[in-house]
Tab-separated table of C-alpha atoms in Angstrom:
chain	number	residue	atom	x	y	z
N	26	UNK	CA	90.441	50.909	123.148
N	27	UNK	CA	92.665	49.703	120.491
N	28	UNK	CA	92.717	45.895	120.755
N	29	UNK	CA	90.720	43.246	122.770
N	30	UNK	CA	89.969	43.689	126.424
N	31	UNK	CA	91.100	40.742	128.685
N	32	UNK	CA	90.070	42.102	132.060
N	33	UNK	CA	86.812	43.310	133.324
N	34	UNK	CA	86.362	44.075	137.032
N	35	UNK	CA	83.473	44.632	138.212
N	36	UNK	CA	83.325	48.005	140.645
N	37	UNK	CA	80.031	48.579	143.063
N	38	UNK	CA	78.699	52.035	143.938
N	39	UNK	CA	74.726	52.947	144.285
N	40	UNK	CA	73.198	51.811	141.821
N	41	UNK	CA	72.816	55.231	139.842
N	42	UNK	CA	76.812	55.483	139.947
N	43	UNK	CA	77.202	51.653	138.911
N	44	UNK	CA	80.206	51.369	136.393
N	45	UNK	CA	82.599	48.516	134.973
N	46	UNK	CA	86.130	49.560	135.506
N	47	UNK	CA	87.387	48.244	131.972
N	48	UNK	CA	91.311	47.807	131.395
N	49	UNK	CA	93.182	46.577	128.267
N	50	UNK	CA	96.186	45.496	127.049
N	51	UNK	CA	97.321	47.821	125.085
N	52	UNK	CA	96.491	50.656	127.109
N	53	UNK	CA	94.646	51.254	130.346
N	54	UNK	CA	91.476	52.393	131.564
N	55	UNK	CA	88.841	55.262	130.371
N	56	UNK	CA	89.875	57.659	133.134
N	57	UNK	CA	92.748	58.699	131.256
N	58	UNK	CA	91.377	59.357	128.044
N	59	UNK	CA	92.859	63.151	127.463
N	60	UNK	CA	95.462	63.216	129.919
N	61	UNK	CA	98.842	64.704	129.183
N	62	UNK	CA	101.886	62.282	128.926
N	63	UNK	CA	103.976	62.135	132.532
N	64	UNK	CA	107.527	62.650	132.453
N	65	UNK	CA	108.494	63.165	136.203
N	66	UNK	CA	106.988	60.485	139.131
N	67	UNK	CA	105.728	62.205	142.020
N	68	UNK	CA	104.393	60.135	144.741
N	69	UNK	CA	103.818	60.664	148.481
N	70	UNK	CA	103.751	57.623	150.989
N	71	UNK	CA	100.352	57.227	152.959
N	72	UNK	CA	100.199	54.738	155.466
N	73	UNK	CA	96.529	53.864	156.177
N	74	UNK	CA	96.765	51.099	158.969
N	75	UNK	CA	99.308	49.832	161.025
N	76	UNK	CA	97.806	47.964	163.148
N	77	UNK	CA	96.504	44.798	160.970
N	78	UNK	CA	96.051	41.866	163.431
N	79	UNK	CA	97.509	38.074	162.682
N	80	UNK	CA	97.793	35.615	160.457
N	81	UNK	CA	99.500	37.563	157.589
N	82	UNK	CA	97.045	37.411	154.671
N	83	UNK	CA	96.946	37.713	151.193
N	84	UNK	CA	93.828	39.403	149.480
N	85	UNK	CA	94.007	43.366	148.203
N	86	UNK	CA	91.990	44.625	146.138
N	87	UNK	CA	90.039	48.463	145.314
N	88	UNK	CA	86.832	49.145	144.182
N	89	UNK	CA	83.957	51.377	145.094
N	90	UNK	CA	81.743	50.290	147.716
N	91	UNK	CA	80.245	53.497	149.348
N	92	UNK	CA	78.459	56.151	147.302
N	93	UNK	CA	80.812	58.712	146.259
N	94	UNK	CA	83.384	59.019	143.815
N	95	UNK	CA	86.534	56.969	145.623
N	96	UNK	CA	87.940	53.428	145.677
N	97	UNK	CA	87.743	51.688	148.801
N	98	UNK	CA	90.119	48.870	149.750
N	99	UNK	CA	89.571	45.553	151.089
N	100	UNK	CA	92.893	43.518	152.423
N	101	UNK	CA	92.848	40.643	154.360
N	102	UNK	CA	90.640	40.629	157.008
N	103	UNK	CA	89.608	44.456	156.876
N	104	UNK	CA	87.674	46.786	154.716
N	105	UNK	CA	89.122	50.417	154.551
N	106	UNK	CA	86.524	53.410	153.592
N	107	UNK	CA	88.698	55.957	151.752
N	108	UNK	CA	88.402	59.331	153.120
N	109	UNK	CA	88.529	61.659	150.166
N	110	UNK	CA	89.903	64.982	149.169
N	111	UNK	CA	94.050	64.498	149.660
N	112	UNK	CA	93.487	60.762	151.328
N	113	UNK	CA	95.679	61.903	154.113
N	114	UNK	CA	92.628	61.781	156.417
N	115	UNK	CA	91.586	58.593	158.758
N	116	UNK	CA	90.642	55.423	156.442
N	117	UNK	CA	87.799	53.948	158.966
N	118	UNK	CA	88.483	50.050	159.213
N	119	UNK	CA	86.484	47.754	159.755
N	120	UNK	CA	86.855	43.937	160.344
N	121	UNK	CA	84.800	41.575	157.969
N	122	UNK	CA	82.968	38.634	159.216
N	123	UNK	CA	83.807	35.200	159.736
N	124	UNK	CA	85.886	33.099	162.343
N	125	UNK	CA	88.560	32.187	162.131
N	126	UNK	CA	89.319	35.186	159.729
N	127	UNK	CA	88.329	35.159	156.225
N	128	UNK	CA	91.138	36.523	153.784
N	129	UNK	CA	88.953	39.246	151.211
N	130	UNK	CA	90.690	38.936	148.043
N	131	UNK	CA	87.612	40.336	145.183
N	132	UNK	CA	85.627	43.031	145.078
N	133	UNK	CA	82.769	42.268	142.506
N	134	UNK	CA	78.949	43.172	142.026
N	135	UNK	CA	77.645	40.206	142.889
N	136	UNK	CA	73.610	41.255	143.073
N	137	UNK	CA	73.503	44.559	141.701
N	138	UNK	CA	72.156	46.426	144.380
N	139	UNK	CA	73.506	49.342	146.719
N	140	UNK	CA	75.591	47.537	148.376
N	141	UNK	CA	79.337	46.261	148.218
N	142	UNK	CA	80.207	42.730	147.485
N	143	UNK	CA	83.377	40.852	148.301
N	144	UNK	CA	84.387	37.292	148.025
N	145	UNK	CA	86.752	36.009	150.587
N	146	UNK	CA	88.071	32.601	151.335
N	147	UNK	CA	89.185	30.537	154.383
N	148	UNK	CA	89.709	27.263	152.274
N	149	UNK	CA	88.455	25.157	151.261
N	150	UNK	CA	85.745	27.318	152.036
N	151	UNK	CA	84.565	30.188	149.630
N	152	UNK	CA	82.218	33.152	150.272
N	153	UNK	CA	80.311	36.285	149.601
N	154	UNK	CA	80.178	38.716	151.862
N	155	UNK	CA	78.003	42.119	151.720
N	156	UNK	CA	78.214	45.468	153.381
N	157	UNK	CA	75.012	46.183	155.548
N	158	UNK	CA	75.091	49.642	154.568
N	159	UNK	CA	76.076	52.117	151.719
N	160	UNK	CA	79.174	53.061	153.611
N	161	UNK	CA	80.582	49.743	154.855
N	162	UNK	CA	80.371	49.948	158.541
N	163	UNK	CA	79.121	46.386	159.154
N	164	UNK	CA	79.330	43.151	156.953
N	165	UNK	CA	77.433	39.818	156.941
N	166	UNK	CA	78.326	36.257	155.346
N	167	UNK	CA	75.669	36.133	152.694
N	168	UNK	CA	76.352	32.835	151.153
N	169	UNK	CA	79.058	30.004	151.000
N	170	UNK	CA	79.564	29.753	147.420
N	171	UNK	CA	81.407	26.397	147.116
N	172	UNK	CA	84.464	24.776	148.105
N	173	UNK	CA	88.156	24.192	146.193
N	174	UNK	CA	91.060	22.271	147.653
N	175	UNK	CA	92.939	23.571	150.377
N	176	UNK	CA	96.701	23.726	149.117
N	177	UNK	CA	100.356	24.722	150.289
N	178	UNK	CA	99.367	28.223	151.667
N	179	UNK	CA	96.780	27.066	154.074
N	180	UNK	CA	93.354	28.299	154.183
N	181	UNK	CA	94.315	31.034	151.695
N	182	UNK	CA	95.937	31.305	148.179
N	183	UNK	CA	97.934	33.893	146.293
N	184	UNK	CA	95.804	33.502	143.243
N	185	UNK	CA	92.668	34.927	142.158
N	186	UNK	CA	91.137	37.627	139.709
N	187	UNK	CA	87.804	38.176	138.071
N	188	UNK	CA	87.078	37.958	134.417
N	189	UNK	CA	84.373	37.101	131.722
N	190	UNK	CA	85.477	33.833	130.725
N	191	UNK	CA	82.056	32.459	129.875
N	192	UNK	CA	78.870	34.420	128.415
N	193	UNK	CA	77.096	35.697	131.728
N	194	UNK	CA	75.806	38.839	133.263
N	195	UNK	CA	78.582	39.400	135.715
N	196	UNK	CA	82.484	37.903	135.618
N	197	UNK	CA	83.561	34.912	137.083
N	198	UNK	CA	85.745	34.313	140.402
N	199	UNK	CA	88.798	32.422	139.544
N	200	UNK	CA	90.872	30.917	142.136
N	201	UNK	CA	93.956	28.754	142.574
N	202	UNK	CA	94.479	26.572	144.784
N	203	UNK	CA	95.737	22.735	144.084
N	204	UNK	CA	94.293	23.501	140.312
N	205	UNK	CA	92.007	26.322	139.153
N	206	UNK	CA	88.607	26.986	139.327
N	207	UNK	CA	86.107	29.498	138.267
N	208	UNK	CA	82.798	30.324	140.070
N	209	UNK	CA	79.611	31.758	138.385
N	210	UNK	CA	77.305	34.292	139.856
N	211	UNK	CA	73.992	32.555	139.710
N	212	UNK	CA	70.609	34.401	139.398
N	213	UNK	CA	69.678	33.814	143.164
N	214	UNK	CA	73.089	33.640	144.732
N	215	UNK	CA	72.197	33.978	148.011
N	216	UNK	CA	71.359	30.275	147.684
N	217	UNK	CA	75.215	29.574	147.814
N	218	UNK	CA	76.780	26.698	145.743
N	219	UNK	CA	77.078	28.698	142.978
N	220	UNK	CA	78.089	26.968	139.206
N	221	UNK	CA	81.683	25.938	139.731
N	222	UNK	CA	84.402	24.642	136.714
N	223	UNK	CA	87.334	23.158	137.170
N	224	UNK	CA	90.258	24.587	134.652
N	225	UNK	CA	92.708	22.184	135.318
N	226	UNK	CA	93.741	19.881	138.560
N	227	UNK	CA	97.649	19.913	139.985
N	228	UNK	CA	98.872	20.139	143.227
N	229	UNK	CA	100.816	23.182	143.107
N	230	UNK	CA	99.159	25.861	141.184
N	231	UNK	CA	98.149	28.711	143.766
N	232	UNK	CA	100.363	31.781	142.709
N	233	UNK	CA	99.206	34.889	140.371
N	234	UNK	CA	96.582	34.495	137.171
N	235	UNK	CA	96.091	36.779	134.232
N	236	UNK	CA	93.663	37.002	132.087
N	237	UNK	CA	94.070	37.449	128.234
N	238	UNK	CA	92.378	35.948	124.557
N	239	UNK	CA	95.737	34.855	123.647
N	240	UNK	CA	94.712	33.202	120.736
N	241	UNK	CA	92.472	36.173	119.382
N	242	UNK	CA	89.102	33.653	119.088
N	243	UNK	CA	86.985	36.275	121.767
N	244	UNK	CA	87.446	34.239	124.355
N	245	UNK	CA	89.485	34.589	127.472
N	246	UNK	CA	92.018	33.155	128.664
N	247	UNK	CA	93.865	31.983	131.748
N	248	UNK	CA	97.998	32.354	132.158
N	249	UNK	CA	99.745	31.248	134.896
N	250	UNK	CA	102.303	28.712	136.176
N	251	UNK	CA	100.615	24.242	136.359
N	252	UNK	CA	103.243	23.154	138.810
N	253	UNK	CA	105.257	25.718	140.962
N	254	UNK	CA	107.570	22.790	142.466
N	255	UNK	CA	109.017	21.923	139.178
N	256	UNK	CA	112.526	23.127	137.888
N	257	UNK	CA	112.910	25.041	135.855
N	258	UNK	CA	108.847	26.205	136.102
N	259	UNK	CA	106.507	26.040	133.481
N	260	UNK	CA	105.111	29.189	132.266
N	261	UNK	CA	102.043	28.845	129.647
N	262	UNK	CA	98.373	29.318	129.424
N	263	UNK	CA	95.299	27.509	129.354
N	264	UNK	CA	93.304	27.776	126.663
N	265	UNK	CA	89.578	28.476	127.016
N	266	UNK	CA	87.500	26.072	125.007
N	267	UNK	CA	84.661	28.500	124.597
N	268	UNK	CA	81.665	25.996	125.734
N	269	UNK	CA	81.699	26.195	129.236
N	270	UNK	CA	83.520	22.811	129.722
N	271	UNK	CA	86.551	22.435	132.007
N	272	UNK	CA	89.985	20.955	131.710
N	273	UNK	CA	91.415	23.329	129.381
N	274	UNK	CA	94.290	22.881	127.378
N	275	UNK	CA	97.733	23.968	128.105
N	276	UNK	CA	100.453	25.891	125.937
N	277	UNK	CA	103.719	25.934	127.598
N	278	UNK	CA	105.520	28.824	126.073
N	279	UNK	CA	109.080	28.319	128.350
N	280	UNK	CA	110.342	28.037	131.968
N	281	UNK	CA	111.677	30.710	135.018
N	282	UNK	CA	113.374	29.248	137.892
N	283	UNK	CA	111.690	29.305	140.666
N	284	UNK	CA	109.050	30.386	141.451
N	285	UNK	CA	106.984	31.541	138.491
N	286	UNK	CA	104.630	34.341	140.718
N	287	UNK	CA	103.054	37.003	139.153
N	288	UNK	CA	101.422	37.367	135.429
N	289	UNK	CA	100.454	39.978	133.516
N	290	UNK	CA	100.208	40.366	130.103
N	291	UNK	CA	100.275	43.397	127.172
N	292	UNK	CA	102.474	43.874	123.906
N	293	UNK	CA	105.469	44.659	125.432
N	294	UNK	CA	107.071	45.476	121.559
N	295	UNK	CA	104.611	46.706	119.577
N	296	UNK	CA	103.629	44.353	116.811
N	297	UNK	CA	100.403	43.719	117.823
N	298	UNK	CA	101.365	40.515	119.824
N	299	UNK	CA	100.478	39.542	123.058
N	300	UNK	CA	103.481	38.748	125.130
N	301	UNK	CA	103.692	37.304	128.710
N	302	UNK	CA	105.062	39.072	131.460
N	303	UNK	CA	106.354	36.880	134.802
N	304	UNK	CA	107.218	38.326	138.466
N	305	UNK	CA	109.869	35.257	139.564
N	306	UNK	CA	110.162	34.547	143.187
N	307	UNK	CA	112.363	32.259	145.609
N	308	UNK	CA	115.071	30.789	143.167
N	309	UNK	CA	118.107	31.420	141.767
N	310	UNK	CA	116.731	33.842	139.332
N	311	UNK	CA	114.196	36.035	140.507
N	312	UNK	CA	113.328	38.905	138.637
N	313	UNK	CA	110.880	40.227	135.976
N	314	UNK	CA	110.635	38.628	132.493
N	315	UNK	CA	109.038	39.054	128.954
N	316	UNK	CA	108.136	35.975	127.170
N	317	UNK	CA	107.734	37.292	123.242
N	318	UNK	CA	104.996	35.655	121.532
N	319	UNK	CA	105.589	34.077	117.973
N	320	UNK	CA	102.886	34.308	115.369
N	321	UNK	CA	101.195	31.263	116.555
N	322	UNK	CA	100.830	31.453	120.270
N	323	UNK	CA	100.217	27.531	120.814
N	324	UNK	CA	103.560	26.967	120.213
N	325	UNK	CA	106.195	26.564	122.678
N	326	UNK	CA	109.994	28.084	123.719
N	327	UNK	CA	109.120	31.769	123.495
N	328	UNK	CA	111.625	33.999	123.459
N	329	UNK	CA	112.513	35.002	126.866
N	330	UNK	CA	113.836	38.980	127.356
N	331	UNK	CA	115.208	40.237	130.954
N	332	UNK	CA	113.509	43.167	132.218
N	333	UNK	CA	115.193	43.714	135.899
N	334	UNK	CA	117.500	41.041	138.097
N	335	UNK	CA	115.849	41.393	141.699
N	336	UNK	CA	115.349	39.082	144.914
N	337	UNK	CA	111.522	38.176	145.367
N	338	UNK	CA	109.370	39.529	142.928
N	339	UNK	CA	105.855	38.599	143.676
N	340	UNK	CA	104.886	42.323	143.979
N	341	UNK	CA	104.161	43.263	140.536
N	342	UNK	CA	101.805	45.163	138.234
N	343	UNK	CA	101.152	46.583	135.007
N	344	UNK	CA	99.435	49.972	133.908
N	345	UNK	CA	100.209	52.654	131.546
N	346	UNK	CA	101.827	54.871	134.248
N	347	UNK	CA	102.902	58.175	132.060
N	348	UNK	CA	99.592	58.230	130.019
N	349	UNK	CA	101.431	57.611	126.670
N	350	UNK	CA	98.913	54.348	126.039
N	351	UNK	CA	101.738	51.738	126.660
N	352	UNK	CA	101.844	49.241	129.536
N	353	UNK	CA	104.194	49.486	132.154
N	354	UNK	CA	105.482	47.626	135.248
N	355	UNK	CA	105.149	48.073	138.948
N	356	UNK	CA	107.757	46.551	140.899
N	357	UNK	CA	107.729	46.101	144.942
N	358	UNK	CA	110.335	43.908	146.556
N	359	UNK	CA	109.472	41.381	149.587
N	360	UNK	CA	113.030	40.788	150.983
N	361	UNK	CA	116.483	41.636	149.048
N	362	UNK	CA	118.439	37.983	150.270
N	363	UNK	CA	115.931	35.103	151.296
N	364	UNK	CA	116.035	34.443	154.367
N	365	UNK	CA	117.811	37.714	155.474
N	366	UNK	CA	115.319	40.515	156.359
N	367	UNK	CA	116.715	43.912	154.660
N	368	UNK	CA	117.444	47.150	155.883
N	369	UNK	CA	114.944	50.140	156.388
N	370	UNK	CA	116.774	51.333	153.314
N	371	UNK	CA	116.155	48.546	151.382
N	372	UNK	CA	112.980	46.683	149.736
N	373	UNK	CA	112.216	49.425	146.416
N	374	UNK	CA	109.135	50.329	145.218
N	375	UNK	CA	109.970	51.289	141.337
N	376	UNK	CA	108.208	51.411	137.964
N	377	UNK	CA	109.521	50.371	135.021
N	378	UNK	CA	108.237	52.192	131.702
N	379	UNK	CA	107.763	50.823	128.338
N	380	UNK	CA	108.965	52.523	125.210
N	381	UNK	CA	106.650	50.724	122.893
N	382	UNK	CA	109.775	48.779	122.032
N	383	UNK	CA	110.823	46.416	124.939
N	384	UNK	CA	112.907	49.191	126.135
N	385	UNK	CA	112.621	49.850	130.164
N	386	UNK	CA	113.302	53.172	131.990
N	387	UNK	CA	114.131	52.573	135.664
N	388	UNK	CA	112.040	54.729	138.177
N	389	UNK	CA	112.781	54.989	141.637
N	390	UNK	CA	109.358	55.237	144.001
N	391	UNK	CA	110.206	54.492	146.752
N	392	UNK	CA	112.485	52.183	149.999
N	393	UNK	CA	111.982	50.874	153.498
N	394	UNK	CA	108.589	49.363	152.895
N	395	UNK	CA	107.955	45.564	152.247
N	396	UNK	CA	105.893	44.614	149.549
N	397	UNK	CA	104.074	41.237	149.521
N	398	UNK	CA	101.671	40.500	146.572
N	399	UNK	CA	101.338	44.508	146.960
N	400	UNK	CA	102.034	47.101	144.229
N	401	UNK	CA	98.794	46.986	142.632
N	402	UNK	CA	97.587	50.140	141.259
N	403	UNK	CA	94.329	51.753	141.497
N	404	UNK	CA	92.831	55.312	140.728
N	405	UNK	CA	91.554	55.362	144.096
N	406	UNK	CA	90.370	59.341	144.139
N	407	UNK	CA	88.894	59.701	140.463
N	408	UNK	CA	91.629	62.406	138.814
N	409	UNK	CA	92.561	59.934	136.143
N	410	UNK	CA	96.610	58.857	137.983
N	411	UNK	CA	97.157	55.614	139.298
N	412	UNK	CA	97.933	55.196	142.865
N	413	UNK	CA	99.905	52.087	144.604
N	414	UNK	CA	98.566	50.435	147.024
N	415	UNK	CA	100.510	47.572	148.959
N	416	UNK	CA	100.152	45.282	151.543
N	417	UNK	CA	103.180	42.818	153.167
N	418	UNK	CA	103.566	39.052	154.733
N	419	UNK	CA	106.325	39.831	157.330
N	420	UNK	CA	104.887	43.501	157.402
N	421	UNK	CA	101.889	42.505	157.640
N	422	UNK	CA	100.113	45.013	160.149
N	423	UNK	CA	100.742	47.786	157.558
N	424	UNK	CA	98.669	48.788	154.769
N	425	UNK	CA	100.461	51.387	152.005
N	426	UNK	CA	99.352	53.978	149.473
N	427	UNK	CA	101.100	55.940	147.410
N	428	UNK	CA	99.031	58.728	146.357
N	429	UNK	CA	100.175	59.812	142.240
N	430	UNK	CA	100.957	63.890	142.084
N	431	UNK	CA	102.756	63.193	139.327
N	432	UNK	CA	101.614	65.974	136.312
């Protein structure tokens, strides 16, 4: 890795296979150390479940939970057992605990045994859950792990991630929802109530969180949007004090629209900067945008750079796509006109590569398919390519993959 890691994600197979997925900033993860540089996309469309009951949720995430060599996913209320080889097989479901439904948004290691871990909410109500077994047939509420305000979404939120923001053993949860919040894994955890800090307190912070050490002190931390009903919407990041107090500082660094969704975060021109990347949803400008950081990062009214003018953007993600060690973006589409559901032959999946410059190639995936806080990529079966994976909100019975061929 050539720069600081913001993002550690904690992946669970037995515990002889038990590995940290690490990614970075400037370049991705250790499965594609050695691999050749991609010039042609090849994807095929896999389509795993259609038959998702109600309410639409909004947790996705991939990680290994049984004992072999793939990602499994999580979504909503489900967990989906990846069936190997070309993944074109049957992905056995089945439905977690808890009633009503609890939304599974994390995978993480929470007790480092054999089995999976996932944290799922039904707010203000947090939770652990565990697989029963090695291969995830049956799952069991372990612990309530705390509470955090119950905001504009309802029972569930649209954001959360894991990350090492204070010295531990394992990350910490963080979760949005009227503020943000970060739990701790305790050393008995099954005990519930684990450590809880509050980042910061507003009423209308729930959408997308990155993680980053913007500042370059070791210490992570948290970007995102403080107040998604204001216009034009703040864009910053909260600055992590490095004690393991709460109410961090904010850095507003410029405005969107409305709304300010999705965050990632890389140097999108090469000089060894870390620069803010925003998914902008529901306004009058919605697309994707680079904020360019100035020497000091504390400062405000970054530079703002256009990447791509498109309706709803609250599908996105970043990973070095083509193996040439630069970030790229991962752009799905929710609906192309508010209000006005598309066409089968609208709603693109596309990526968006990175010279090294803040120069973007276009890259038509794919059409037809809604994406709601979907387009995440994963290398769900091991041979170093990132898949897509995607989930929707009107769509929501369907769960997507896009399996990489691309060589």
């Amino acid at each position: 890795m050539k720069k600081k890691i913001i993002l550690i994600t904690l992946a669970v197979v037995c515990t002889a296979f038990f590995v940290y997925f690490v990614k970075d900033v400037f370049g991705n993860t250790e499965s594609e150390k050695g691999s050749s540089i991609i010039t042609e996309f090849n994807f095929k469309r896999i389509m795993i479940d259609d038959g998702r009951e109600p309410p639409p949720s909004f947790g996705l995430d991939a990680g290994h939970i049984t004992c072999d060599e793939y990602k499994d996913i999580v979504a909503g209320q489900y967990f989906y057992k990846n069936p190997g080889g070309d993944m074109t097989g049957e992905w056995k479901r089945s439905k977690l605990p808890g009633f009503p439904e609890i939304d599974a948004v994390l995978i993480v290691d929470v007790d480092g045994d054999e089995y999976g871990d996932v944290i799922g909410i039904r707010l203000p109500d947090v939770y652990w859950l565990e697989a029963d077994d090695t291969e995830g047939k049956s799952w069991s509420v372990r612990a309530k792990i705390g509470e955090i305000p119950r905001g504009p979404h309802g029972t569930s939120t649209q954001g959360f991630i894991t990350g090492q923001v204070v010295p531990g053993k394992r990350p910490q949860i963080i979760l949005a929802s009227r503020g943000v919040y970060y739990f701790e894994i305790p050393d008995n955890p099954e005990e519930g109530n684990w450590p809880m800090t509050r980042v910061t307190e507003s009423p209308n912070s729930e959408e997308g969180l990155a993680l980053a050490d913007m500042n370059g002190n070791g210490h992570l931390d948290i970007i995102g949007c403080i107040d998604k009903t204001q216009r034009p919407n703040p864009v910053g990041w909260y600055e992590n004090p490095g004690d393991g107090s709460g109410d961090w500082t904010y850095h507003q660094i410029g405005t969107t629209g409305w709304v300010a969704d999705r965050f990632e975060v890389t140097d999108i021109n090469g000089n060894g900067r870390l620069d803010i990347v925003v998914g902008v949803a529901n306004g009058d400008d919605d697309g994707v945008y680079w904020f360019e950081s100035p020497e000091d990062p504390t400062q405000p009214d970054w530079e703002r750079h256009t990447i791509v003018i498109q309706k709803l953007c609250n599908s996105m993600s970043m990973a070095d796509m083509n193996n040439n060690g630069i970030m790229d973006i991962i752009l799905g589409q929710h609906y192309t006109t508010w209000g006005d559901p598309p066409t089968e032959t609208e709603r693109k999946l596309r990526i968006f590569t990175n010279d090294g410059s803040g120069n973007f190639t276009e890259h038509f995936i794919d059409k037809g398919v809604e994406s709601h806080l979907g387009a995440l990529v994963f290398d769900l079966n091991g041979n170093g390519l990132y898949d897509i994976v995607n989930i929707g909100y009107s769509d929501f019975q369907y769960v997507h993959i896009w399996r990489n061929d691309s060589r």
